[in-house]
Short mmCIF file of C-alpha atoms in Angstrom, two decimals:
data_model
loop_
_atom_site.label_atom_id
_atom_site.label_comp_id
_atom_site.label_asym_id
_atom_site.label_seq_id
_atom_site.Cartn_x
_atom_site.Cartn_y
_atom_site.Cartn_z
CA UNK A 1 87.51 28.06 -28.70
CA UNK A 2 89.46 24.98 -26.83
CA UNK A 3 89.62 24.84 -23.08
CA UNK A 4 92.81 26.67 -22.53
CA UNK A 5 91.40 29.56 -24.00
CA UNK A 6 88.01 29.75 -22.42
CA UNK A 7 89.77 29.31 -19.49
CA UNK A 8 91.90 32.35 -19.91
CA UNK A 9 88.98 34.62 -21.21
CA UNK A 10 86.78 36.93 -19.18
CA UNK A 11 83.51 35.40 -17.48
CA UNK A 12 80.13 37.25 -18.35
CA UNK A 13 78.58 35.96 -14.93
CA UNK A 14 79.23 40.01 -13.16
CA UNK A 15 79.81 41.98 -16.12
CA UNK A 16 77.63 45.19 -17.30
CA UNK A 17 76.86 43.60 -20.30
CA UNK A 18 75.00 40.56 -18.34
CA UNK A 19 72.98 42.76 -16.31
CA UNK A 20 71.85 44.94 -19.51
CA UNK A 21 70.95 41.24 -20.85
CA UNK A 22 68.87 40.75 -17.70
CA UNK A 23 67.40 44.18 -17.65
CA UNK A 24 66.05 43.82 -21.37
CA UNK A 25 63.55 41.03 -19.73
CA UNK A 26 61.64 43.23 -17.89
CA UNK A 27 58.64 45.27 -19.46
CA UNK A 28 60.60 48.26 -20.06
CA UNK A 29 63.60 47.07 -21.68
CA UNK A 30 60.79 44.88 -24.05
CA UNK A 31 59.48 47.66 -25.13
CA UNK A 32 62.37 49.11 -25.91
CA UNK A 33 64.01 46.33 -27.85
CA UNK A 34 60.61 46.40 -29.57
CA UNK A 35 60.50 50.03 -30.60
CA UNK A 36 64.58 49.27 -31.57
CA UNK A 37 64.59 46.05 -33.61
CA UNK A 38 62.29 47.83 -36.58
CA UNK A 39 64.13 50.97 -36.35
CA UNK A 40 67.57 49.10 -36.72
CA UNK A 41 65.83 46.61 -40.19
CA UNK A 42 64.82 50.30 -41.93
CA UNK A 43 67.86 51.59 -41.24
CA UNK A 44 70.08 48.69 -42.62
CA UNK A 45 67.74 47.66 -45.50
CA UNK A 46 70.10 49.69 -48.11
CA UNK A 47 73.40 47.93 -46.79
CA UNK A 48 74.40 44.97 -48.98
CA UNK A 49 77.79 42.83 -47.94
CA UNK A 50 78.65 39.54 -47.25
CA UNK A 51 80.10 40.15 -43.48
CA UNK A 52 78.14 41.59 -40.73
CA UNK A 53 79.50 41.52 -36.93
CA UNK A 54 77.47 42.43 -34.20
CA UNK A 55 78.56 44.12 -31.09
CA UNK A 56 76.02 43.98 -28.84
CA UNK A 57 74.51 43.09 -25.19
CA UNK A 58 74.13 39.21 -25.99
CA UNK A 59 73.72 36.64 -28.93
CA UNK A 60 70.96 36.01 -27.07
CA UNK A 61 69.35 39.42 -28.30
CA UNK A 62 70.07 40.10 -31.73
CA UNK A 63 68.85 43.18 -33.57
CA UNK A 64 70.49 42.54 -36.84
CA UNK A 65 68.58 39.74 -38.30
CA UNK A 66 66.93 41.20 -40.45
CA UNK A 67 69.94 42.77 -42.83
CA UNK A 68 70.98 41.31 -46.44
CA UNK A 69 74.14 40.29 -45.48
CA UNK A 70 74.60 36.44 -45.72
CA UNK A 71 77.44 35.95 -43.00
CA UNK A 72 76.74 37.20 -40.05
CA UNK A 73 78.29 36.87 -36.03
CA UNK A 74 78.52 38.33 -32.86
CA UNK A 75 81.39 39.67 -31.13
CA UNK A 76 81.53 40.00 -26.74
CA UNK A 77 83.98 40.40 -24.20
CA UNK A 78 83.43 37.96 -22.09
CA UNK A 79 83.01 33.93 -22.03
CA UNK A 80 79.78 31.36 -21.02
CA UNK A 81 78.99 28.04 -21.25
CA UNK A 82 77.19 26.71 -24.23
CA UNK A 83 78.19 29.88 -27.24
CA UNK A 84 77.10 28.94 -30.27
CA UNK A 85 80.02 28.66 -33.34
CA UNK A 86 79.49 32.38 -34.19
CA UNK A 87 80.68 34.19 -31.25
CA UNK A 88 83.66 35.75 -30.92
CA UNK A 89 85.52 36.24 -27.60
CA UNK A 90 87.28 39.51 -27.78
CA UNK A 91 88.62 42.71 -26.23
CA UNK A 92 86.60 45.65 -27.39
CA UNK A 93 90.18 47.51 -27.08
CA UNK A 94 91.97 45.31 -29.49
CA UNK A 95 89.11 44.02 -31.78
CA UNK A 96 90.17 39.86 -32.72
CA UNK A 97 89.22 40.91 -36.49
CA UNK A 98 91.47 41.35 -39.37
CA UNK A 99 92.00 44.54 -40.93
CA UNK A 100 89.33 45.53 -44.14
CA UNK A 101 87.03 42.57 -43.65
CA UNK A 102 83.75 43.42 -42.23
CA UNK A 103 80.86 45.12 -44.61
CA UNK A 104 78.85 46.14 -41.83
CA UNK A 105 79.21 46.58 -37.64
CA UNK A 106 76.25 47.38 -35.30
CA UNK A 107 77.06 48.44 -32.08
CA UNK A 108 74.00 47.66 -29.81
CA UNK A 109 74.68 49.63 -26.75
CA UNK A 110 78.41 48.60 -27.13
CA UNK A 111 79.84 52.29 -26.17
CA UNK A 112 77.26 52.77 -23.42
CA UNK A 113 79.56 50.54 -21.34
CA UNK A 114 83.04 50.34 -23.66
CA UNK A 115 86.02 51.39 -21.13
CA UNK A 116 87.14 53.87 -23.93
CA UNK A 117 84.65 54.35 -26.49
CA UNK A 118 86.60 56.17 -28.68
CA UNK A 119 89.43 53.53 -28.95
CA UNK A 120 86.47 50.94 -29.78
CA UNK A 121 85.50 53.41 -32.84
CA UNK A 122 89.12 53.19 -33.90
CA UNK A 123 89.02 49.10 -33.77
CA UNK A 124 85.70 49.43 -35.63
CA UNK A 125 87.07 51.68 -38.43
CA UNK A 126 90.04 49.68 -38.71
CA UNK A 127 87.92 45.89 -38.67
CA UNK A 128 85.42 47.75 -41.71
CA UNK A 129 86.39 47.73 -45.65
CA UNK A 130 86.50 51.19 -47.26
CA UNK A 131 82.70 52.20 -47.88
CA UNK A 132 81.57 49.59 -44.72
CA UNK A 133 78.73 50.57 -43.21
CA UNK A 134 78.50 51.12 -38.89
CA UNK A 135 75.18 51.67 -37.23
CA UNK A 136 75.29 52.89 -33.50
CA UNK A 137 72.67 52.56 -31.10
CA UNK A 138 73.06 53.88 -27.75
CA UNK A 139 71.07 55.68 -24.81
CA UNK A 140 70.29 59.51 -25.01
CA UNK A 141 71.81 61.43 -22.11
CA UNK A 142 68.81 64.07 -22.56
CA UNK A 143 65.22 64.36 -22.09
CA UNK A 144 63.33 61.51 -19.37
CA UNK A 145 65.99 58.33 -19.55
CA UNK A 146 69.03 61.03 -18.91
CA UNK A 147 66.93 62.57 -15.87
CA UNK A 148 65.93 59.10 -14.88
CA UNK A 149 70.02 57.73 -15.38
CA UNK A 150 70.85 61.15 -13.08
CA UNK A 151 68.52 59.93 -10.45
CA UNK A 152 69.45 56.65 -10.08
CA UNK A 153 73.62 56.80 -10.36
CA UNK A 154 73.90 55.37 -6.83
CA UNK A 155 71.42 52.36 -7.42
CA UNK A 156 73.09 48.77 -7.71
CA UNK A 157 70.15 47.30 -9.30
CA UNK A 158 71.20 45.69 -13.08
CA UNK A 159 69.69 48.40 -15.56
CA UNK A 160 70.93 50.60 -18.00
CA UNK A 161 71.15 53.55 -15.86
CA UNK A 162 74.45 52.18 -14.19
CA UNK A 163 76.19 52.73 -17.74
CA UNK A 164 77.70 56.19 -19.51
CA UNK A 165 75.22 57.83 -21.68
CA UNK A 166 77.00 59.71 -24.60
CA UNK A 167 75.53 62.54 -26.84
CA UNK A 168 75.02 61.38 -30.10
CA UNK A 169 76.62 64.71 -30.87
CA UNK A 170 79.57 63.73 -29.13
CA UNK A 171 79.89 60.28 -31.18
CA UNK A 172 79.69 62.12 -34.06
CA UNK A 173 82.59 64.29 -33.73
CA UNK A 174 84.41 61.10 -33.25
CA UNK A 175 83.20 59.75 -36.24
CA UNK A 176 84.25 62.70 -37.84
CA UNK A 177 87.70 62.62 -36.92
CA UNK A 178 87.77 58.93 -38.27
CA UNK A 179 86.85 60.42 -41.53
CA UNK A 180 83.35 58.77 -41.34
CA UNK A 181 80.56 59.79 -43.59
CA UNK A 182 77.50 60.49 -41.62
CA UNK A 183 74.15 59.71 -41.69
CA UNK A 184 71.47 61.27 -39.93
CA UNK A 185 71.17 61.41 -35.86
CA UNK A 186 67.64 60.07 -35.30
CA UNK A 187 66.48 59.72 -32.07
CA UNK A 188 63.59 57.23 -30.94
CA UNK A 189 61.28 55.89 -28.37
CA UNK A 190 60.17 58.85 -26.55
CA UNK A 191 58.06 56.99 -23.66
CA UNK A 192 59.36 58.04 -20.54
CA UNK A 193 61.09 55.52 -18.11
CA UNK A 194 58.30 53.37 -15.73
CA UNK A 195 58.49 49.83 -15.89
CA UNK A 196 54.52 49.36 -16.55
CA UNK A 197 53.18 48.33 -19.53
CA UNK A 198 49.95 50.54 -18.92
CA UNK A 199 51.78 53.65 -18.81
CA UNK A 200 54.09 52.67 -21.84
CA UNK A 201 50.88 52.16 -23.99
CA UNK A 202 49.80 55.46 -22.74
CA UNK A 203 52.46 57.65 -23.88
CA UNK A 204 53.89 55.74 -27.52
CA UNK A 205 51.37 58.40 -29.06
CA UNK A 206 54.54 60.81 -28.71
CA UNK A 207 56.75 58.50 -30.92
CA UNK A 208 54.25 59.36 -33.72
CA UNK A 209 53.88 63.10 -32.76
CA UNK A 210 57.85 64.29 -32.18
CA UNK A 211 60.11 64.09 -34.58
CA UNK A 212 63.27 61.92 -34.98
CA UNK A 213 65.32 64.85 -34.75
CA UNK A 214 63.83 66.38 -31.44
CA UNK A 215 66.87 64.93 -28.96
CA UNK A 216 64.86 63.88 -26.12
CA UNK A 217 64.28 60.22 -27.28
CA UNK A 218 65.17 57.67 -25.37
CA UNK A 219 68.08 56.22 -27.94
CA UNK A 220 69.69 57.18 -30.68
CA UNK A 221 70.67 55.64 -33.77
CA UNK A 222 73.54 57.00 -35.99
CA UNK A 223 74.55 55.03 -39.75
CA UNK A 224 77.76 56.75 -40.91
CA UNK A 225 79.93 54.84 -43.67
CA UNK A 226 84.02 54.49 -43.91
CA UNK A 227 85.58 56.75 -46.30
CA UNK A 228 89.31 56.18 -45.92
CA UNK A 229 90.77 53.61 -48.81
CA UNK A 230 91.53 49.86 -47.81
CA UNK A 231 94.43 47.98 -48.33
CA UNK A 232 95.02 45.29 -51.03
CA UNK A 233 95.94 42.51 -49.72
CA UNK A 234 96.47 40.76 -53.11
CA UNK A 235 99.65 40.20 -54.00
CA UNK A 236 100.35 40.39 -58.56
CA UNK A 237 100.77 36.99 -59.60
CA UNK A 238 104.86 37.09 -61.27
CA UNK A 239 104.92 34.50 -64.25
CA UNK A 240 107.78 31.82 -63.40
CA UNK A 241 109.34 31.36 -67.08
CA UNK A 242 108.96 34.97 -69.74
CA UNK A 243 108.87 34.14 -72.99
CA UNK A 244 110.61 35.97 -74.99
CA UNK A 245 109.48 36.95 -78.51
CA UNK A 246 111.70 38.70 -81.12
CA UNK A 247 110.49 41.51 -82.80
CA UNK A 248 111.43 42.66 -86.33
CA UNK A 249 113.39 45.96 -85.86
CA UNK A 250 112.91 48.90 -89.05
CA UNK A 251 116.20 50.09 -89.58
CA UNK A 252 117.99 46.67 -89.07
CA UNK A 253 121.54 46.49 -91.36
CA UNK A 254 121.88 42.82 -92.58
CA UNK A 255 125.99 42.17 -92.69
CA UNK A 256 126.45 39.76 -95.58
CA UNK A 257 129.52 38.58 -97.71
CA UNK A 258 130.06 40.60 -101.06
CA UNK A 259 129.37 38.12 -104.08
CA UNK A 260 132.15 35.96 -105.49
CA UNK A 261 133.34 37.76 -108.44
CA UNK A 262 134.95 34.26 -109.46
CA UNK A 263 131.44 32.66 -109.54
#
């Protein structure tokens, strides 16, 4: 990116995004990255490619290290000092990808604070190629953290509970109308919200004791693949000069001069 651009793009100093990036430094948002980055490597373990983006809270946490994919980058929607070559600066409304091109997209908390969600979804199917793979992670409007987000909706502290939580229910049907194939709705990390690594310890037992499909998790993680064809974008290759080749035809008459009867 040269200066005129950087200059023109959106600063990450106030966004929502920076102060989920801050709030995943305190004990509670380690342990959840913790209980997130292992769910996110089983999940993705099956998904070969060559491009992977990653829409997340920062380069600075990545979750999708750990895929197959060889070529891999990070896409945000604002601009800091010091990004390293693959970041892209981009509008989540009007993704800065070509169309068909991407084999896989995670979305780390990207719709929790998207201004319309469901347009992002639309950029994302359009960015994938036909059978591309997107995995979703977002917060769980239900059970502790949704009771916890209704609590705190006047607080101006940086934390997650200042975003939108949407039902993974909800993100489904959009997927749906995309004409996504889904994947299961799993739903994860059922410790309930205190910032105290004693009481955290106390209650993972419940992550091994509820299932993935009880919705009262604190996040949810939803793998659907693209269905729709892509386009082909190469052109046939036209041969400059044709050679042409005669052919023998069956019933071809031969015209020739009767013989010289003086001869």
């Amino acid at each position: 990116m040269n200066k005129e651009e950087a200059d023109s793009a959106p600063s990450c100093l106030s966004s929502p995004r920076k102060d989920l990036e801050h709030w995943f430094q305190s004990t509670l948002g380690r342990a959840l990255l913790a209980s997130q980055r292992p769910v996110i490597e089983h999940s993705l373990r099956r998904v070969f490619g060559v491009h992977q983006a990653e829409l997340g809270v920062s380069h600075r946490i990545p979750v999708g290290n750990a895929s197959n994919l060889g070529h891999k980058f990070f896409v945000q929607d604002c601009w800091e000092p010091d990004l390293p070559e693959n970041v892209v600066i981009s509008s989540n409304d009007e993704l800065a990808l070509d169309r068909d091109v991407v084999d896989l997209m995670i979305m780390h908390h990207t719709l929790d604070f998207a201004e319309d969600p469901h347009q992002l979804l639309r950029e994302a199917s359009r960015a994938l190629k036909s059978s591309g793979y997107l995995l979703i992670v977002g917060f769980n409007p239900l059970g502790w953290w949704g009771w916890r987000r209704l609590m705190s909706r006047s607080s101006s502290r940086a934390s997650p509970w200042n975003s939108r939580f949407l039902s993974g229910r909800r993100v489904e049907d959009w997927l749906g109308l995309l004409d996504f194939k889904l994947g299961e709705l799993r739903y994860h990390f059922f410790t309930p919200p205190f910032n105290s690594q004693r009481i955290i310890n106390r209650f993972l037992w419940l992550d091994h004791f509820l299932n993935n499909k009880v919705p009262l998790g604190a996040y949810y993680t939803i793998l659907a693949q693209k269905q729709v064809g892509s386009r082909i974008s190469i052109s046939p290759r036209w041969r400059k000069k044709a050679k042409v080749v005669g052919l023998p035809l069956a019933n071809r008459v031969e015209h020739t001069h009767p013989p010289d009867p003086k001869t």
